[in-house]
XYZ file of C-alpha atoms in Angstrom:
129
model
C 83.298 110.069 111.963
C 79.614 109.461 112.667
C 78.212 105.922 112.516
C 77.724 104.567 108.999
C 79.093 107.720 107.328
C 81.829 105.868 105.413
C 80.194 104.060 102.504
C 80.994 100.380 102.205
C 82.625 101.152 98.834
C 84.903 103.732 100.482
C 85.659 101.261 103.274
C 86.796 98.567 100.823
C 88.729 101.134 98.790
C 90.579 102.018 101.987
C 91.122 98.313 102.738
C 92.497 97.546 99.262
C 94.634 100.691 99.502
C 96.252 99.230 102.619
C 96.709 95.894 100.803
C 98.310 97.590 97.798
C 100.622 99.742 99.926
C 101.555 96.856 102.212
C 100.409 99.017 105.136
C 100.454 96.406 107.900
C 99.384 98.874 110.594
C 96.439 100.054 108.473
C 95.397 96.447 107.874
C 95.686 95.619 111.573
C 93.560 98.672 112.402
C 90.769 97.789 109.965
C 89.928 94.506 111.734
C 87.740 94.110 114.823
C 89.233 91.997 117.617
C 88.529 89.277 118.107
C 87.907 88.655 114.407
C 87.096 85.391 112.693
C 88.484 83.870 109.498
C 86.168 81.180 108.148
C 87.378 78.774 105.462
C 86.391 75.347 104.184
C 89.147 73.958 106.434
C 87.698 75.527 109.591
C 87.561 78.724 111.618
C 90.423 80.709 113.082
C 90.033 83.377 115.723
C 92.238 86.419 115.271
C 92.831 87.704 118.780
C 95.057 90.727 118.247
C 96.517 93.137 115.677
C 99.910 91.382 115.673
C 98.328 88.233 114.184
C 96.889 90.384 111.400
C 100.251 92.059 110.728
C 102.000 88.666 110.538
C 99.375 87.190 108.204
C 99.499 90.102 105.775
C 103.315 90.321 105.891
C 103.459 86.711 104.673
C 100.768 87.446 102.097
C 102.706 90.435 100.739
C 105.721 88.218 100.029
C 103.515 85.595 98.352
C 101.677 88.082 96.095
C 104.748 90.181 95.200
C 106.648 87.010 94.219
C 103.875 86.346 91.680
C 103.967 89.838 90.174
C 100.861 91.098 91.977
C 101.457 94.704 92.970
C 97.980 95.956 93.797
C 94.397 95.106 94.646
C 91.089 96.707 93.747
C 87.590 95.964 95.087
C 84.955 95.167 92.449
C 81.373 93.998 92.304
C 80.523 94.742 95.941
C 77.219 93.052 96.812
C 75.299 93.857 99.984
C 73.405 90.816 101.241
C 72.133 92.437 104.435
C 72.710 95.754 106.095
C 71.255 96.740 109.440
C 72.437 99.474 111.788
C 75.972 98.558 112.808
C 76.380 95.457 110.610
C 77.057 94.994 106.876
C 77.142 91.491 105.345
C 78.136 90.933 101.747
C 80.701 89.759 99.236
C 82.967 91.175 96.566
C 85.795 90.475 94.179
C 89.328 91.462 95.036
C 90.965 92.063 91.671
C 94.729 91.498 91.704
C 96.757 93.933 89.597
C 100.226 93.829 88.067
C 102.687 96.727 88.161
C 100.898 98.377 85.207
C 97.535 98.176 86.990
C 96.251 95.441 84.674
C 94.094 92.662 86.160
C 95.912 89.345 86.729
C 93.245 87.440 88.627
C 90.462 87.772 91.153
C 89.600 86.384 94.549
C 86.040 86.163 95.894
C 85.537 86.983 99.563
C 82.597 87.448 101.902
C 82.751 89.812 104.867
C 80.829 90.876 107.926
C 81.701 94.455 108.784
C 80.678 96.096 112.047
C 80.343 99.803 112.755
C 81.571 100.813 116.199
C 80.043 103.541 118.365
C 82.632 106.055 117.084
C 81.598 105.303 113.482
C 84.658 103.260 112.558
C 83.948 100.302 110.280
C 85.871 97.105 111.076
C 86.021 93.634 109.516
C 84.654 91.119 112.027
C 84.456 88.022 109.783
C 86.244 87.243 106.526
C 85.576 84.228 104.327
C 87.521 83.395 101.166
C 85.032 81.870 98.733
C 87.456 80.341 96.219
C 88.962 77.679 98.499
């Protein structure tokens, strides 16, 4: 893949596909390391893929126990895009087993594009907390 050839929409479709499928390896691969999670309670550095796998494994149990079976990206807004860096926010729409919306979560992201063209999440910020 050449730099910036995957649209940001396709990137987040791939990301939400991994979330929906519970693909822990895909989710671990889509983050840049170290990555940063920024919340109102503080910042957490994510040093390696295993931390990402563990976080999303716990999240899968939490969401499935509430009837959430899928996720879709909506309303993607680009705040700034320069070569190699995309900054913006979007809605993650939670879906039930029929694909009907059952809630949304607002998140901001900083996504970097590596020399090989791979897009990776460098910073994630939940905006509803």
